[in-house]
CSV table of C-alpha atoms in Angstrom, one decimal:
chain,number,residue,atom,x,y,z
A,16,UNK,CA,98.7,34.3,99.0
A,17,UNK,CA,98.3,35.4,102.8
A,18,UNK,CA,95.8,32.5,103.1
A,19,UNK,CA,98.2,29.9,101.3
A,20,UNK,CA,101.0,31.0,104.1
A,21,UNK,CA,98.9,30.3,106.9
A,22,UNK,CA,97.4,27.0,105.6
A,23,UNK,CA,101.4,25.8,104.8
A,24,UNK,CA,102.7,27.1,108.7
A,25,UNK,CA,99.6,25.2,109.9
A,26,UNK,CA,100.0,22.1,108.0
A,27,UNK,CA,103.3,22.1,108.9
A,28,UNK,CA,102.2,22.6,112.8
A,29,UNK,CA,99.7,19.3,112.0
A,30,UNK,CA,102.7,17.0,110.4
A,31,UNK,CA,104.8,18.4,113.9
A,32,UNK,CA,102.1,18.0,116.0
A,33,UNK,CA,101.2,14.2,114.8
A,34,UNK,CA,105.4,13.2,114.2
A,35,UNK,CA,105.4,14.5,118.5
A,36,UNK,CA,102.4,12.3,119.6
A,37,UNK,CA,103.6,9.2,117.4
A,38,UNK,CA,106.9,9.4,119.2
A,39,UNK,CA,105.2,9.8,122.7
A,40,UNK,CA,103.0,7.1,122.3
A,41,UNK,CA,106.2,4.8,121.1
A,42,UNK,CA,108.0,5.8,124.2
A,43,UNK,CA,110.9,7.7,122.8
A,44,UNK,CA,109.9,11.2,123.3
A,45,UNK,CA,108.5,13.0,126.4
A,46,UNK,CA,107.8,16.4,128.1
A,47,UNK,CA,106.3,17.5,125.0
A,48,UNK,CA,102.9,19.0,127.0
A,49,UNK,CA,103.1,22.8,126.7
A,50,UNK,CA,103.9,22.7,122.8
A,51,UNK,CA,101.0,19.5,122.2
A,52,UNK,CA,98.4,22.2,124.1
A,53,UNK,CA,99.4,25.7,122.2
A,54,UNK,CA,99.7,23.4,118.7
A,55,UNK,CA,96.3,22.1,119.5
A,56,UNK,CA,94.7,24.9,120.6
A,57,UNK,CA,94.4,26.9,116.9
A,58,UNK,CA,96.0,24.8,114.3
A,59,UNK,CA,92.5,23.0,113.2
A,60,UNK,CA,90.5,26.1,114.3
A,61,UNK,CA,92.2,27.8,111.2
A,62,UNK,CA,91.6,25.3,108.7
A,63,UNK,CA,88.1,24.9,109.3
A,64,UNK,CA,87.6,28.6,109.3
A,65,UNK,CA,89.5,29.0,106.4
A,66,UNK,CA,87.2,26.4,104.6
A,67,UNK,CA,84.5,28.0,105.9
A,68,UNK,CA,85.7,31.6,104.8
A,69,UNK,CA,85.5,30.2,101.3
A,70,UNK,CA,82.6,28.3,101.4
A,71,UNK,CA,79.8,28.6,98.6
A,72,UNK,CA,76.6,28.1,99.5
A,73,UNK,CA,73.6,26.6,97.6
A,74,UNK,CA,72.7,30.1,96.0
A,75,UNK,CA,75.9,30.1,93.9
A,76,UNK,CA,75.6,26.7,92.3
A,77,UNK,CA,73.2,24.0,91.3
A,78,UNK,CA,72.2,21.5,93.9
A,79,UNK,CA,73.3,18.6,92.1
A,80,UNK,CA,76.7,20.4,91.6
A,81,UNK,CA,76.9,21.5,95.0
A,82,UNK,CA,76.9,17.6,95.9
A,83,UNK,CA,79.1,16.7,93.1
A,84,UNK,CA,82.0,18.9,94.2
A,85,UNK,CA,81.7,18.3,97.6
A,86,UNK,CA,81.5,14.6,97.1
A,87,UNK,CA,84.6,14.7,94.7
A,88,UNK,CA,86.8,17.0,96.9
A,89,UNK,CA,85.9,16.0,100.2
A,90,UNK,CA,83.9,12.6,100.6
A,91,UNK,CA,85.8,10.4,97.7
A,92,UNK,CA,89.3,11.4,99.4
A,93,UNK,CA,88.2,10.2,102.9
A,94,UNK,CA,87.3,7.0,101.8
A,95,UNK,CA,90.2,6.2,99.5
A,96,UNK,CA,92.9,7.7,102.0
A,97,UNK,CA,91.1,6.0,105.2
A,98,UNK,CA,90.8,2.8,103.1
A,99,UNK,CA,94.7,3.0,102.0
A,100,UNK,CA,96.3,3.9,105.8
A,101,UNK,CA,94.0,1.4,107.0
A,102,UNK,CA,95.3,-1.4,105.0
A,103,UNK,CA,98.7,-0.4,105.1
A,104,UNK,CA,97.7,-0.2,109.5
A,105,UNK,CA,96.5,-3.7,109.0
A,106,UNK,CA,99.6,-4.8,107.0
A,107,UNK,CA,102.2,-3.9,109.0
A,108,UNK,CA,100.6,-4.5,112.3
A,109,UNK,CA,102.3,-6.5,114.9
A,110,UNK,CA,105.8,-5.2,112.8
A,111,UNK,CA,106.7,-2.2,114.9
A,112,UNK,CA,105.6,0.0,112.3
A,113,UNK,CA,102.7,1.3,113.7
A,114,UNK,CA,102.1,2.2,117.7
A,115,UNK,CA,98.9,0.1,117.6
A,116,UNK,CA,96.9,-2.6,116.1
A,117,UNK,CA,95.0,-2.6,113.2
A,118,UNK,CA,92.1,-5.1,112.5
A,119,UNK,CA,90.7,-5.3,109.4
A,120,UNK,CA,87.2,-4.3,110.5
A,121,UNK,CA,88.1,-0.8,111.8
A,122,UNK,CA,88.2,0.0,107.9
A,123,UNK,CA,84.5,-1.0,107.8
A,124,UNK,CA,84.1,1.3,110.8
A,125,UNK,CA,84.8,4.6,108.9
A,126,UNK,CA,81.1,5.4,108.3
A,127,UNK,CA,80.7,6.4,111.4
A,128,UNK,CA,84.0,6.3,113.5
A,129,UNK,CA,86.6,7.8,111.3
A,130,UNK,CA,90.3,6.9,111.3
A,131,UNK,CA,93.0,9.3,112.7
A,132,UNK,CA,93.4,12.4,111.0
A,133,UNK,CA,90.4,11.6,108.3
A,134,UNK,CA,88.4,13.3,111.4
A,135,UNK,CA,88.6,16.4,109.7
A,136,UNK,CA,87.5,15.5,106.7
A,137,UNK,CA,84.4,14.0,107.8
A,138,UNK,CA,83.7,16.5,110.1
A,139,UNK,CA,84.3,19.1,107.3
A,140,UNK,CA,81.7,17.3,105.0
A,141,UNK,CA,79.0,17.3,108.1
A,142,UNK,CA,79.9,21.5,108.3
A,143,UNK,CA,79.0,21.8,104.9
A,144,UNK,CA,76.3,20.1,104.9
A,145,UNK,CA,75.1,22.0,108.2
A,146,UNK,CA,76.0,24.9,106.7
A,147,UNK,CA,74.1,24.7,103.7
A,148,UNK,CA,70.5,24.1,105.5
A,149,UNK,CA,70.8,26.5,108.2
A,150,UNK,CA,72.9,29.5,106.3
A,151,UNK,CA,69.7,30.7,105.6
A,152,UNK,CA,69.2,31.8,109.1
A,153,UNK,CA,71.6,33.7,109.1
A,154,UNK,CA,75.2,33.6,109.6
A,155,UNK,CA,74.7,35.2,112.6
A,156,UNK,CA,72.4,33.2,113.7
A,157,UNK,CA,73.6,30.0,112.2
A,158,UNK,CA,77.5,30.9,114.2
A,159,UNK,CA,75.5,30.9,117.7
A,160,UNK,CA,73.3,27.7,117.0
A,161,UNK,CA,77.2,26.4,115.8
A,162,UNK,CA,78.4,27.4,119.1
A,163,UNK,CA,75.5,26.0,121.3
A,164,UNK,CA,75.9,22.0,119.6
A,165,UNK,CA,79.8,22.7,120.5
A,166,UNK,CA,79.4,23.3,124.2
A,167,UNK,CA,76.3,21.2,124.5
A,168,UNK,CA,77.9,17.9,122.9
A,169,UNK,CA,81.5,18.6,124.7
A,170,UNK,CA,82.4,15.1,126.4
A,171,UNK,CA,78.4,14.1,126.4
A,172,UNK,CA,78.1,12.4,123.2
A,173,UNK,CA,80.2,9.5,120.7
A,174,UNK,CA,83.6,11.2,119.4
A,175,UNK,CA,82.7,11.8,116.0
A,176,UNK,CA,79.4,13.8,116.9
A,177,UNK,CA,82.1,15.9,118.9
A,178,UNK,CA,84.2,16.6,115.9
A,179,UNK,CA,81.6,17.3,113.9
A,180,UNK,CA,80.3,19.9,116.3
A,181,UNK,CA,83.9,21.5,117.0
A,182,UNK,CA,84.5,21.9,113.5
A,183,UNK,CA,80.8,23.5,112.2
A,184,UNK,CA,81.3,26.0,114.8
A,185,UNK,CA,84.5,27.0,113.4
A,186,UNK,CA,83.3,26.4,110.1
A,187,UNK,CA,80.6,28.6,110.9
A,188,UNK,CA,82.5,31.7,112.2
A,189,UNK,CA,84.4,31.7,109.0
A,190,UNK,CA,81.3,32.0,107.1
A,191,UNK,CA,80.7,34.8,109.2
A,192,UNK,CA,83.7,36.6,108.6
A,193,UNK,CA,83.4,37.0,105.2
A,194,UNK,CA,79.9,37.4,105.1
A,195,UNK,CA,80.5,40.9,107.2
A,196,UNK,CA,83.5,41.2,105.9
A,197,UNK,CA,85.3,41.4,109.3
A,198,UNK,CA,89.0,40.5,107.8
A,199,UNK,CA,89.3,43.9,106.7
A,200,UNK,CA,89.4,44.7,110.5
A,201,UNK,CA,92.3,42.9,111.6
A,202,UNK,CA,95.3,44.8,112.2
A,203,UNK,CA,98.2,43.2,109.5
A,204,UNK,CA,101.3,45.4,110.7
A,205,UNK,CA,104.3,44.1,112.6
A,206,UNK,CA,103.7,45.0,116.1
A,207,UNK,CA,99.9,44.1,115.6
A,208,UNK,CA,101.6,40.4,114.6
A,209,UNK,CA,103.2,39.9,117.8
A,210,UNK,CA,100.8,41.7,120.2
A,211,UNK,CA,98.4,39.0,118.4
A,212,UNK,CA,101.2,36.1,119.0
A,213,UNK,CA,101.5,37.3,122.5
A,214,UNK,CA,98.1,37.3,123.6
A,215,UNK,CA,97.6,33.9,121.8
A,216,UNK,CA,100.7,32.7,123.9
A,217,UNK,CA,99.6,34.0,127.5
A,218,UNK,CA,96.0,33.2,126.9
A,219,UNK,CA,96.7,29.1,125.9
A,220,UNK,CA,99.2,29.0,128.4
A,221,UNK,CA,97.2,30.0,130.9
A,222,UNK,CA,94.2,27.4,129.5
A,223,UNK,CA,97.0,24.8,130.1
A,224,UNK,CA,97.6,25.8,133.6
A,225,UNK,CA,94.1,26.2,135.2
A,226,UNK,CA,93.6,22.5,132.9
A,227,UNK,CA,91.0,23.8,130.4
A,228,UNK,CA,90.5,21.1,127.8
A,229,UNK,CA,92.0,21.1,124.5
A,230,UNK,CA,89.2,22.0,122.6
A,231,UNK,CA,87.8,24.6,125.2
A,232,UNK,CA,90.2,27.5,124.7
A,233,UNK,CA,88.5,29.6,122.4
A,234,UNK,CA,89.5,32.6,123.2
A,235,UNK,CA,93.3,31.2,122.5
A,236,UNK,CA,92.4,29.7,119.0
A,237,UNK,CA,91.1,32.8,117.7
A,238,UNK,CA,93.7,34.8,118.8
A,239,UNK,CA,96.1,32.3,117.5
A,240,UNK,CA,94.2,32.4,114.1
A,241,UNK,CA,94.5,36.1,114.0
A,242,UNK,CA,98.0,36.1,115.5
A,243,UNK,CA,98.8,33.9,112.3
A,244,UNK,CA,96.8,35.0,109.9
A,245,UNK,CA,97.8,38.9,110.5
A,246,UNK,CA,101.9,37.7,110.4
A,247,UNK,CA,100.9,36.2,107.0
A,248,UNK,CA,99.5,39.4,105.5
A,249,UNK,CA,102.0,41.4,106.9
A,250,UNK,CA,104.7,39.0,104.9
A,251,UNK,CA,102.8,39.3,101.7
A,252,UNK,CA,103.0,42.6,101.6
A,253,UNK,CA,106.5,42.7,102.4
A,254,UNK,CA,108.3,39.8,101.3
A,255,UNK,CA,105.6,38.0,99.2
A,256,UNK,CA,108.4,37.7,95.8
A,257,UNK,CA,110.8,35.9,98.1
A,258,UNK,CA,111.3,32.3,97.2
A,259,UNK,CA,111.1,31.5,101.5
A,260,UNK,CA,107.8,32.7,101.0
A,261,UNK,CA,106.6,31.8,98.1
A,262,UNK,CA,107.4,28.2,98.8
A,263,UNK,CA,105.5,28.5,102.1
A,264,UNK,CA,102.7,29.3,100.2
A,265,UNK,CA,103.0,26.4,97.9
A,266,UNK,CA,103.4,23.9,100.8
A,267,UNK,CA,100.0,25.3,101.8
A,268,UNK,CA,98.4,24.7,98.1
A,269,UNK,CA,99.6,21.0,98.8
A,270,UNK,CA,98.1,21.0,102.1
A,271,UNK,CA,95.3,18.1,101.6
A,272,UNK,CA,98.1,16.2,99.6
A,273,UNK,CA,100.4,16.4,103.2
A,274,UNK,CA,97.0,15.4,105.1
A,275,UNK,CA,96.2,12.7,103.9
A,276,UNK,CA,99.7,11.4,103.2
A,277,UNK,CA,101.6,12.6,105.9
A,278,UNK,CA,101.0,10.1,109.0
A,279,UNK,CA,101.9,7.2,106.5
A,280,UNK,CA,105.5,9.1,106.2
A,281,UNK,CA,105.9,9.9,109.8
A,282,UNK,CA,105.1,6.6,110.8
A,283,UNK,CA,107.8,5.0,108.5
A,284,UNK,CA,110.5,7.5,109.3
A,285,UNK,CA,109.7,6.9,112.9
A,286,UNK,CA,109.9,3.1,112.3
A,287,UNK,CA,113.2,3.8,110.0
A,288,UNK,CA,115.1,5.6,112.8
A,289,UNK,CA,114.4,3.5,116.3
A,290,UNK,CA,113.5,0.4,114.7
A,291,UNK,CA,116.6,-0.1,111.7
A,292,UNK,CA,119.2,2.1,112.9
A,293,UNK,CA,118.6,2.2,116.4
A,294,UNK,CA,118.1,5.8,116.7
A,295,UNK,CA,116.2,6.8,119.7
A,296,UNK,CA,117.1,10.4,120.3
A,297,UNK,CA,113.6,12.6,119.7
A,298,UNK,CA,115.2,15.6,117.9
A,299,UNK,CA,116.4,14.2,114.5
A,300,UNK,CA,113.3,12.0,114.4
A,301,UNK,CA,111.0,14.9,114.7
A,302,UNK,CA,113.0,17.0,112.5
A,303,UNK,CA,113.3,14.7,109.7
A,304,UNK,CA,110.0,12.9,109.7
A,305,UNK,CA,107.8,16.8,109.9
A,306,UNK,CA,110.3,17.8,106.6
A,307,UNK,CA,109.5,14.2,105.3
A,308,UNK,CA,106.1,14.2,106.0
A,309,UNK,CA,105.9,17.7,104.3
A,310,UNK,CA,107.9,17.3,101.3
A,311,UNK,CA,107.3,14.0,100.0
A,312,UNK,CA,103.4,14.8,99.5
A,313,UNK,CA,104.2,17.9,98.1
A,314,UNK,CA,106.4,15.8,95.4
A,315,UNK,CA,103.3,13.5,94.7
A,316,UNK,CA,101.2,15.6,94.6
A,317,UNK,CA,103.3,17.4,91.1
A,318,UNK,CA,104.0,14.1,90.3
A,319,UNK,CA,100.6,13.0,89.9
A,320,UNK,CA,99.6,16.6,88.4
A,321,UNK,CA,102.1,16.1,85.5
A,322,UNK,CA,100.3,12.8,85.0
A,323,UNK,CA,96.7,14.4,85.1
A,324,UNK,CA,95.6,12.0,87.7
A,325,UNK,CA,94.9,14.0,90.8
A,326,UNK,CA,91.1,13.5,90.5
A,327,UNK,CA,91.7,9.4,90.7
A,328,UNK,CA,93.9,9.5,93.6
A,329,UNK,CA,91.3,12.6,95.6
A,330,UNK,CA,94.0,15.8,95.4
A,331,UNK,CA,93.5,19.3,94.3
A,332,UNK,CA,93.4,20.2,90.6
A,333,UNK,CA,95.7,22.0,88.7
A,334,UNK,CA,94.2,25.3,88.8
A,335,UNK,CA,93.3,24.9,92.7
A,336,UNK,CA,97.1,24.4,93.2
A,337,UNK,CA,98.7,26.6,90.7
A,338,UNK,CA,102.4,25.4,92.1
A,339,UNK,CA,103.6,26.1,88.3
A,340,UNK,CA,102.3,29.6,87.8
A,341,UNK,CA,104.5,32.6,88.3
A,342,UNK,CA,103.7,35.4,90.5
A,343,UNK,CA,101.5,38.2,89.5
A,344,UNK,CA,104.5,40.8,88.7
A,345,UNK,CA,106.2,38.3,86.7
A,346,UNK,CA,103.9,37.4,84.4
């Protein structure tokens, strides 16, 4: 459950994070650097190590499965998402809707220049595949080769080979961790929490200051990962029935369904507010397109899990999501 909390504050942090830029770029929101950097700094850190904490290598499953599932959970939903927000881009371009053009060739261009956020995705696919020929290195040895692409392809090569290389190196350390089994270090009590949160805070403000780049701070994103990641064991243990909680955790089962959803939300409760009712003031914007951009995923999502369609339209299965089961000491 501790793993579910932290994916739902973090997807939460990406819907913020992307609902804060949108509104920059369309001129209604500033001053908004110190929270864009510290956001930045560990919120896709922690997904790819999470995915790369619970990655299964080639040794655990055929080779033509290993394809097959990666194809089906990660490939076939960064087509079909890039593919719908880039037609819906192209649609509405030139309306207001969106904060740039759209042509309809950039959908073409997704092979190898993805669409903002599908980034992650694609980079996630080129980690796995990295992964699975050098894991047998190592992970040791495979995490320092990780880091050595990352700092050697920092502003030197296209975008996407960047992203590719800043996600396998995350991607890499959470391999790492559970292949030493290093979690079961990481202090989960209260004050360790906000020592963590601290640290994290000090550490990415100071990256800020002395103009470190936004993917440079590494010390800050792992201390932000364990900052959040030991909060969220410490509030399983202690809260984890509570329906606060528990409902965090779901919104973090949904997490790929708010993904790839979510700027298509944001962008029309943006449009909603400044452009139909004239409302330019930043703070209900931001507040009601995050919980917009949140929820209303999280609603398709069930919806198209009552219908048994998820597979069709790229979103977890039933039993990856488990938003209907009840929790262990109710059952």
């Amino acid at each position: 459950m501790a793993f579910d909390i932290a994916r739902g504050v973090a997807i939460i942090l990406v819907v913020f994070g992307h609902t804060q830029r949108g509104l920059v770029a369309a001129n209604v929101m500033y001053g908004y650097v110190i929270s864009d950097y510290v956001i930045y700094t560990f919120h896709m850190p922690l997904f790819f190590v999470l995915s790369g904490y619970f990655f299964r290598g080639p040794a655990t499953e055929e080779p033509q499965q290993w394809w097959w599932t990666r194809s089906r959970a990660i490939v076939y939903p960064y087509f079909l998402w890039s593919i719908i927000q880039g037609i819906i881009a192209y649609a509405v371009s030139g309306s207001g809707a969106t904060n740039g053009a759209m042509s309809l060739s950039r959908i073409f261009e997704i092979l190898w220049d993805p669409i903002s956020p599908y980034w992650f995705l694609y980079a996630l696919f080129f980690g796995n595949v990295l992964a699975m020929l050098l894991i047998r290195l190592g992970t040791g040895l495979m995490m320092a080769l990780a880091f050595i692409f990352f700092i050697s392809t920092f502003l030197l090569v296209p975008d996407v080979i960047q992203d590719v290389a800043y996600g396998f190196f995350y991607f890499s350390i959470g391999i790492f961790l559970r292949d030493k089994s290093l979690l079961r270090y990481l202090p989960t009590s209260g004050v360790a929490a906000m020592l963590l949160t601290a640290g994290f805070l000090v550490v990415a403000l100071f990256s800020l200051l002395t103009g470190v780049p936004e993917r440079l701070p590494i010390l800050a994103a792992f201390l932000g990962i364990a900052a959040l990641v030991s909060t969220c064991f410490c509030l399983e243990r202690n809260l984890a029935q509570t329906a606060p909680l528990r409902f965090l955790a779901l919104i973090g089962q949904c997490s790929m369904a708010i993904f790839v959803m979510h700027i298509i939300i944001v962008s029309t409760c943006r449009f909603a507010f400044v452009r139909l009712l004239h409302i330019e003031d930043p703070a209900p914007i931001l507040v009601t397109a995050t919980i917009m951009g949140v929820l209303v995923p999280m609603a398709v999502q069930i919806f198209v899990l009552r219908l048994n369609i998820q597979d069709y339209v790229g979103l977890p299965t039933l039993s990856r999501t488990g938003w209907h089961k009840r929790p262990a000491r109710e059952a």
